[in-house]
Amino acid sequence: MKRRNFLALAGLLTAGLMSTSALAADPIKFGVVSHLTGPLAGGEAVTHIPNIELWVQQVNDRGGLSVGGEKRPIEIVTYDDKTNPAEHIKAVQRLATQDKVDFMLSPYGTGFNLAAAPIYAKYNYPLIAVTSITDEIEELTEKFPNMFFTLGSTTGFVEGAVATLAKLRDQGAIGNKVAMVNVADAFGIELADAARPKFVEAGFEIVYDKSYPLGTPDLSPVVKGAKAASPDAFVAWSYPPDTFALAEQSIIEDLDVGAYYSAVATAFPAFSKKFGGKIEGVLGAGGINPDTSAMKEYRSAHEEVTGKIPDYWASATYYAQLQILEQAIEGVGEIDQAAVIDYIKANEFDTVIGPVKFDKHNNSDRYWSVGQWRDGQFRAVADTGMGDSADPVAKEGWN
């Protein structure tokens, strides 16, 4: 478990631009336990870390957060958990009890958000679980009233994927045979469990159903098994390492399906960079509307400050979490975790993804659920409450 201070990476870059009086104020400390190494490090490096750097620089360039009549700069303290749940929990505990941070930022991944939730609740830190999909939102938020969800439920995401495939089938673009695979952790297992009855209800036949451990180095047997089942559509409830590996093997094996869906990391710029035009028509989790003025401004600032292109899904939602915390802290006007939690419950927030208001701790009314690679962008083709998705099209080979 290695401690790092992201103020050195982001805040100090702007310190020279800040006034002496602004720097004299005590910083507000935000803790985060990151997967800087291990299987989920790639996803963390795309979706979380650059947004933290961007937000810290933007806020500190303004002099800091307005609290109690003064501007206070942000300081980020982070630990590397090596994508190990036990290390993660230990580091969260340390941030709360030894570093005594004022607030904490949410972890990357469903399992890690759920594992850390009891500690956030114990020390009364607001937990806006961004990269976390579950159907247990009501039960979890009743148990942990400091917890909020932004990307909808497991069922909501499954329904988006099923509806997208049903649209393609109704257009005559695909048949009704589906090959489904999932990573065997909390995220993948819950999505697969929710998907089985939904596909059947929609008139699809699951001809292949296979799970694989997180970090599996060779997924060629999974793809070969799927191809042997002669599916019309392929669906993978996957995390970043396997999303890339499954696509690579599908190209090698020429898994020729009219609808190809993979989950986390399909929206990553690196996915497009690696596979180029081969992924035209590939479906996946998330998507955005890249044409709104707020999204254009955010994506431009993200690239300018961090040198990296944000992904086309959870990057913007993670940045929205930071905007929500900023607005709540300034709305309360003091460092009071309980008051900030109450403020988040009671108010609507202006964010890069549009207005966010938590109904029973869940932003369940407005989110994108399925995107598709079209002409170099990952556009939303299914959503709940956004109303700006494009119609999906069939995938035509890997060329």
Coordinates of C-alpha atoms in Angstrom, one line a residue:
M1 CA 0.0 0.0 0.0
K2 CA 1.8 3.1 -1.3
R3 CA 0.8 6.6 -0.4
R4 CA 0.9 9.3 -3.0
N5 CA -0.1 12.9 -3.0
F6 CA -1.8 14.1 -6.2
L7 CA -1.3 17.7 -5.1
A8 CA 2.2 17.2 -6.5
L9 CA 0.7 16.0 -9.8
A10 CA -2.0 18.6 -10.2
G11 CA -2.3 21.2 -7.5
L12 CA 1.4 22.3 -7.5
L13 CA 1.3 22.9 -11.2
T14 CA -1.0 25.8 -10.5
A15 CA 0.3 26.9 -7.2
G16 CA 2.5 29.5 -8.8
L17 CA -0.6 31.1 -10.3
M18 CA -2.4 31.4 -7.0
S19 CA -2.2 34.3 -4.7
T20 CA -0.2 34.1 -1.4
S21 CA -3.4 34.7 0.6
A22 CA -5.1 31.8 -1.2
L23 CA -2.2 29.5 -0.5
A24 CA -2.2 30.6 3.2
A25 CA -5.5 29.0 3.8
D26 CA -5.6 25.4 5.1
P27 CA -6.2 22.9 2.3
I28 CA -9.3 20.7 2.2
K29 CA -8.0 17.2 2.1
F30 CA -9.7 14.6 -0.2
G31 CA -8.6 11.0 0.1
V32 CA -8.8 8.4 -2.6
V33 CA -7.7 4.7 -2.8
S34 CA -6.7 4.0 -6.4
H35 CA -5.8 1.0 -8.4
L36 CA -2.5 2.4 -9.5
T37 CA -1.3 -1.2 -10.2
G38 CA -3.1 -4.5 -10.7
P39 CA -5.8 -5.7 -13.2
L40 CA -8.0 -2.5 -12.9
A41 CA -5.2 0.0 -13.1
G42 CA -5.9 0.7 -16.7
G43 CA -9.5 1.6 -16.0
E44 CA -8.6 3.8 -13.1
A45 CA -6.0 5.6 -15.2
V46 CA -8.6 6.5 -17.8
T47 CA -11.7 7.2 -15.9
H48 CA -10.7 8.5 -12.4
I49 CA -7.2 9.9 -12.1
P50 CA -7.2 12.4 -15.0
N51 CA -10.6 13.8 -13.8
I52 CA -9.1 14.3 -10.3
E53 CA -6.1 16.2 -11.8
L54 CA -8.4 18.3 -14.0
W55 CA -10.7 19.2 -11.1
V56 CA -7.9 20.0 -8.7
Q57 CA -6.3 22.3 -11.2
Q58 CA -9.6 24.1 -12.1
V59 CA -10.6 24.6 -8.5
N60 CA -7.2 25.7 -7.3
D61 CA -6.8 28.1 -10.2
R62 CA -10.0 29.7 -8.8
G63 CA -8.3 30.0 -5.5
G64 CA -9.9 26.9 -4.0
L65 CA -13.4 26.0 -2.6
S66 CA -15.4 28.8 -0.9
V67 CA -15.8 27.7 2.7
G68 CA -16.7 29.9 5.6
G69 CA -15.9 33.1 3.7
E70 CA -12.4 32.1 2.5
K71 CA -11.0 30.2 -0.4
R72 CA -9.4 26.9 0.5
P73 CA -7.2 24.9 -1.9
I74 CA -7.8 21.2 -2.5
E75 CA -5.2 18.6 -1.6
I76 CA -5.6 15.0 -2.7
V77 CA -4.0 12.1 -0.7
T78 CA -4.1 8.7 -2.4
Y79 CA -3.0 5.1 -1.8
D80 CA -2.4 2.3 -4.2
D81 CA -4.4 -0.8 -3.3
K82 CA -2.9 -2.9 -6.1
T83 CA -6.5 -3.9 -7.1
N84 CA -6.6 -5.9 -3.9
P85 CA -9.9 -5.6 -1.8
A86 CA -8.1 -6.2 1.5
E87 CA -5.5 -3.5 0.8
H88 CA -8.2 -1.2 -0.4
I89 CA -10.2 -1.5 2.9
K90 CA -7.0 -1.0 4.9
A91 CA -6.2 2.1 3.0
V92 CA -9.6 3.6 3.4
Q93 CA -9.4 3.0 7.1
R94 CA -6.1 4.7 7.2
L95 CA -7.3 7.8 5.3
A96 CA -10.1 8.2 7.8
T97 CA -8.2 7.5 11.1
Q98 CA -4.6 8.6 10.4
D99 CA -4.7 11.0 7.6
K100 CA -8.0 12.4 8.8
V101 CA -9.0 13.6 5.3
D102 CA -12.0 15.9 5.1
F103 CA -13.7 13.9 2.3
M104 CA -13.1 10.8 0.2
L105 CA -13.6 10.1 -3.5
S106 CA -15.3 6.9 -4.6
P107 CA -13.3 3.8 -5.7
Y108 CA -13.2 2.3 -9.2
G109 CA -15.4 -0.8 -9.6
T110 CA -18.6 -2.2 -8.2
G111 CA -16.9 -4.6 -5.8
F112 CA -14.6 -2.0 -4.4
N113 CA -17.4 0.5 -3.8
L114 CA -19.4 -2.2 -2.0
A115 CA -16.4 -3.3 0.1
A116 CA -15.6 0.2 1.2
A117 CA -19.1 1.3 1.9
P118 CA -19.2 0.3 5.6
I119 CA -16.1 2.4 6.4
Y120 CA -17.4 5.4 4.5
A121 CA -20.6 5.1 6.5
K122 CA -18.8 4.5 9.8
Y123 CA -16.9 7.8 9.5
N124 CA -19.8 9.6 7.8
Y125 CA -18.1 10.4 4.5
P126 CA -20.4 10.9 1.5
L127 CA -19.9 8.1 -1.0
I128 CA -21.0 8.9 -4.6
A129 CA -20.5 5.5 -6.2
V130 CA -19.9 6.3 -9.8
T131 CA -18.3 3.2 -11.4
S132 CA -20.7 0.9 -9.6
I133 CA -23.7 -1.0 -11.0
T134 CA -26.0 -3.0 -8.7
D135 CA -29.6 -3.9 -8.2
E136 CA -29.2 -3.6 -4.5
I137 CA -29.3 0.2 -4.4
E138 CA -32.3 0.5 -2.2
E139 CA -31.0 -2.0 0.3
L140 CA -27.5 -0.5 0.3
T141 CA -28.6 3.1 0.7
E142 CA -31.0 2.1 3.5
K143 CA -28.0 0.5 5.3
F144 CA -25.6 3.2 4.3
P145 CA -27.5 6.5 4.1
N146 CA -24.3 8.4 3.0
M147 CA -24.2 6.4 -0.3
F148 CA -25.4 7.6 -3.7
F149 CA -25.4 6.0 -7.2
T150 CA -25.1 7.8 -10.5
L151 CA -25.1 5.2 -13.4
G152 CA -28.4 3.5 -12.7
S153 CA -29.0 -0.1 -11.7
T154 CA -27.9 -3.5 -13.0
T155 CA -31.4 -4.1 -14.4
G156 CA -31.4 -0.7 -16.1
F157 CA -28.2 -1.4 -17.9
V158 CA -29.3 -4.9 -18.9
E159 CA -32.6 -3.5 -20.2
G160 CA -30.7 -1.0 -22.3
A161 CA -28.6 -3.8 -23.9
V162 CA -31.6 -6.1 -24.4
A163 CA -33.6 -3.3 -26.0
T164 CA -30.8 -2.4 -28.3
L165 CA -30.5 -6.0 -29.6
A166 CA -34.3 -6.2 -29.9
K167 CA -34.3 -3.1 -32.1
L168 CA -31.6 -4.6 -34.3
R169 CA -33.6 -7.9 -34.5
D170 CA -36.8 -6.1 -35.3
Q171 CA -35.0 -4.3 -38.1
G172 CA -34.0 -7.7 -39.5
A173 CA -30.3 -7.0 -38.8
I174 CA -29.8 -10.0 -36.4
G175 CA -31.5 -13.2 -35.4
N176 CA -32.3 -14.2 -31.8
K177 CA -29.3 -16.3 -30.8
V178 CA -27.1 -14.7 -28.1
A179 CA -23.7 -15.8 -26.8
M180 CA -23.1 -14.3 -23.3
V181 CA -20.0 -14.2 -21.2
N182 CA -19.1 -12.4 -18.0
V183 CA -16.2 -11.6 -15.7
A184 CA -16.6 -13.5 -12.5
D185 CA -16.7 -10.7 -10.0
A186 CA -19.6 -8.7 -8.4
F187 CA -20.1 -6.5 -11.5
G188 CA -20.1 -9.3 -14.1
I189 CA -22.0 -11.9 -12.1
E190 CA -24.8 -9.5 -11.2
L191 CA -25.2 -8.3 -14.7
A192 CA -25.2 -11.9 -16.1
D193 CA -27.8 -13.0 -13.5
A194 CA -30.0 -10.1 -14.4
A195 CA -29.5 -10.6 -18.2
R196 CA -30.6 -14.2 -18.5
P197 CA -34.3 -13.8 -17.7
K198 CA -34.4 -10.5 -19.6
F199 CA -33.1 -12.0 -22.8
V200 CA -35.5 -14.9 -22.5
E201 CA -38.4 -12.5 -21.9
A202 CA -37.5 -10.6 -25.0
G203 CA -37.5 -13.7 -27.1
F204 CA -33.8 -14.3 -27.4
E205 CA -32.2 -17.7 -27.0
I206 CA -28.9 -17.9 -25.0
V207 CA -26.8 -20.4 -26.9
Y208 CA -23.6 -19.9 -24.9
D209 CA -23.2 -18.8 -21.3
K210 CA -19.7 -18.7 -19.8
S211 CA -17.9 -16.9 -17.0
Y212 CA -14.2 -16.3 -16.5
P213 CA -12.0 -15.0 -13.6
L214 CA -10.9 -11.4 -13.4
G215 CA -7.4 -11.2 -14.9
T216 CA -7.7 -14.3 -17.1
P217 CA -4.6 -14.1 -19.4
D218 CA -6.1 -16.1 -22.3
L219 CA -9.6 -15.6 -23.4
S220 CA -9.3 -17.5 -26.7
P221 CA -11.2 -20.6 -25.4
V222 CA -14.1 -18.3 -24.4
V223 CA -14.3 -16.7 -27.9
K224 CA -13.9 -20.0 -29.6
G225 CA -16.7 -21.5 -27.5
A226 CA -18.9 -18.6 -28.4
K227 CA -18.2 -18.9 -32.1
A228 CA -18.9 -22.6 -32.1
A229 CA -22.4 -21.8 -30.8
S230 CA -23.1 -19.8 -34.0
P231 CA -24.7 -16.8 -32.3
D232 CA -26.3 -13.8 -34.0
A233 CA -25.1 -11.5 -31.1
F234 CA -22.3 -11.6 -28.6
V235 CA -22.6 -9.9 -25.2
A236 CA -19.8 -9.6 -22.7
W237 CA -20.2 -8.2 -19.2
S238 CA -16.5 -7.4 -19.0
Y239 CA -14.0 -5.2 -17.3
P240 CA -11.1 -3.3 -19.1
P241 CA -8.5 -6.1 -19.5
D242 CA -11.0 -8.6 -20.8
T243 CA -12.8 -6.1 -23.0
F244 CA -9.6 -5.6 -24.9
A245 CA -8.7 -9.3 -24.9
L246 CA -12.1 -10.4 -26.1
A247 CA -12.1 -8.0 -29.0
E248 CA -8.6 -9.1 -30.0
Q249 CA -9.6 -12.8 -29.9
S250 CA -12.9 -12.0 -31.7
I251 CA -10.9 -10.4 -34.6
I252 CA -8.5 -13.4 -34.7
E253 CA -11.3 -15.9 -34.6
D254 CA -13.5 -13.8 -37.0
L255 CA -16.5 -13.9 -34.6
D256 CA -18.9 -12.7 -37.2
V257 CA -22.0 -11.4 -35.4
G258 CA -24.4 -8.6 -36.3
A259 CA -24.3 -7.2 -32.7
Y260 CA -21.1 -7.3 -30.6
Y261 CA -21.4 -5.8 -27.1
S262 CA -18.7 -5.5 -24.4
A263 CA -19.0 -3.5 -21.2
V264 CA -16.4 -1.5 -19.3
A265 CA -13.5 0.0 -21.5
T266 CA -15.5 -0.3 -24.8
A267 CA -15.9 3.5 -24.4
F268 CA -12.1 4.1 -23.9
P269 CA -10.2 6.1 -26.5
A270 CA -7.5 3.4 -26.3
F271 CA -10.0 0.8 -27.5
S272 CA -10.5 2.8 -30.7
K273 CA -6.8 3.5 -31.0
K274 CA -5.9 -0.2 -30.7
F275 CA -8.5 -1.6 -33.1
G276 CA -9.2 1.4 -35.4
G277 CA -12.0 0.9 -37.9
K278 CA -12.4 -2.8 -37.0
I279 CA -14.6 -1.7 -34.1
E280 CA -17.1 0.3 -36.2
G281 CA -20.5 -0.8 -35.0
V282 CA -19.3 -2.3 -31.7
L283 CA -21.7 -1.7 -28.9
G284 CA -20.8 -1.3 -25.2
A285 CA -21.7 0.1 -21.8
G286 CA -22.4 3.8 -21.6
G287 CA -21.9 6.2 -24.5
I288 CA -22.5 10.0 -24.4
N289 CA -23.9 12.8 -26.4
P290 CA -20.7 14.4 -27.6
D291 CA -22.5 17.4 -29.1
T292 CA -23.7 19.3 -26.0
S293 CA -21.8 22.5 -25.2
A294 CA -21.1 21.3 -21.6
M295 CA -19.6 18.0 -22.9
K296 CA -17.5 19.8 -25.6
E297 CA -16.1 22.2 -23.0
Y298 CA -15.4 19.4 -20.5
R299 CA -13.6 17.2 -23.1
S300 CA -11.5 20.1 -24.4
A301 CA -10.4 21.1 -20.8
H302 CA -9.7 17.4 -19.9
E303 CA -7.4 17.0 -22.9
E304 CA -5.7 20.4 -22.4
V305 CA -5.0 19.9 -18.7
T306 CA -4.2 16.2 -18.6
G307 CA -3.0 15.5 -22.1
K308 CA -5.5 12.6 -22.2
I309 CA -8.8 12.1 -24.0
P310 CA -11.6 11.2 -21.6
D311 CA -13.6 8.1 -22.2
Y312 CA -17.1 8.2 -23.7
W313 CA -18.9 7.1 -20.6
A314 CA -17.9 7.2 -16.9
S315 CA -15.2 9.9 -17.3
A316 CA -17.8 12.6 -17.5
T317 CA -19.9 11.0 -14.7
Y318 CA -16.9 10.8 -12.4
Y319 CA -16.2 14.5 -13.1
A320 CA -19.9 15.2 -12.3
Q321 CA -19.3 13.5 -8.9
L322 CA -16.5 16.1 -8.3
Q323 CA -18.8 18.9 -9.4
I324 CA -21.5 17.6 -7.0
L325 CA -19.1 17.5 -4.0
E326 CA -17.8 21.0 -4.9
Q327 CA -21.3 22.4 -5.1
A328 CA -22.4 20.6 -1.9
I329 CA -19.4 21.7 0.2
E330 CA -19.8 25.3 -0.9
G331 CA -23.5 25.2 -0.4
V332 CA -23.0 24.0 3.2
G333 CA -20.3 26.6 3.7
E334 CA -18.2 24.5 6.2
I335 CA -16.4 21.2 6.4
D336 CA -19.3 19.2 7.8
Q337 CA -19.7 15.7 6.3
A338 CA -23.2 15.1 7.7
A339 CA -24.4 18.4 6.4
V340 CA -22.9 17.7 2.9
I341 CA -24.7 14.4 2.8
D342 CA -28.0 16.1 3.6
Y343 CA -27.3 18.7 1.0
I344 CA -26.7 16.1 -1.6
K345 CA -29.9 14.4 -0.7
A346 CA -32.0 17.6 -1.0
N347 CA -30.6 19.5 -4.0
E348 CA -30.2 19.3 -7.8
F349 CA -26.7 19.8 -9.2
D350 CA -25.6 21.3 -12.5
T351 CA -23.1 19.0 -14.0
V352 CA -21.4 18.1 -17.3
I353 CA -23.9 15.3 -17.8
G354 CA -26.8 17.6 -17.2
P355 CA -28.9 18.1 -14.0
V356 CA -28.4 15.4 -11.4
K357 CA -30.8 14.9 -8.5
F358 CA -30.8 11.8 -6.3
D359 CA -34.2 10.3 -5.8
K360 CA -33.8 7.9 -2.9
H361 CA -30.0 8.2 -3.3
N362 CA -30.1 7.1 -6.9
N363 CA -29.8 9.2 -10.1
S364 CA -32.0 6.6 -11.8
D365 CA -33.9 9.0 -14.1
R366 CA -31.1 10.3 -16.4
Y367 CA -28.3 8.2 -17.7
W368 CA -26.9 6.7 -20.9
S369 CA -26.8 2.9 -20.9
V370 CA -25.5 1.7 -24.3
G371 CA -23.1 3.3 -26.8
Q372 CA -21.9 2.4 -30.3
W373 CA -18.7 3.2 -32.1
R374 CA -19.7 5.3 -35.1
D375 CA -17.1 7.2 -37.2
G376 CA -14.6 7.5 -34.4
Q377 CA -17.0 8.4 -31.6
F378 CA -18.8 6.3 -29.1
R379 CA -22.3 7.7 -29.3
A380 CA -25.2 6.7 -27.0
V381 CA -27.8 4.5 -28.6
A382 CA -29.8 3.7 -25.5
D383 CA -30.6 5.8 -22.5
T384 CA -33.0 6.4 -19.6
G385 CA -34.4 10.0 -19.4
M386 CA -31.7 11.6 -21.6
G387 CA -33.6 11.5 -24.8
D388 CA -30.7 12.1 -27.1
S389 CA -29.6 8.6 -28.2
A390 CA -29.1 7.6 -31.8
D391 CA -30.5 4.5 -33.4
P392 CA -28.2 1.4 -33.3
V393 CA -26.9 -0.1 -36.5
A394 CA -25.7 -3.7 -37.2
K395 CA -22.0 -4.5 -37.1
E396 CA -20.7 -5.6 -40.5
G397 CA -17.6 -7.7 -39.9
W398 CA -14.3 -6.6 -38.4
N399 CA -13.0 -4.7 -41.4

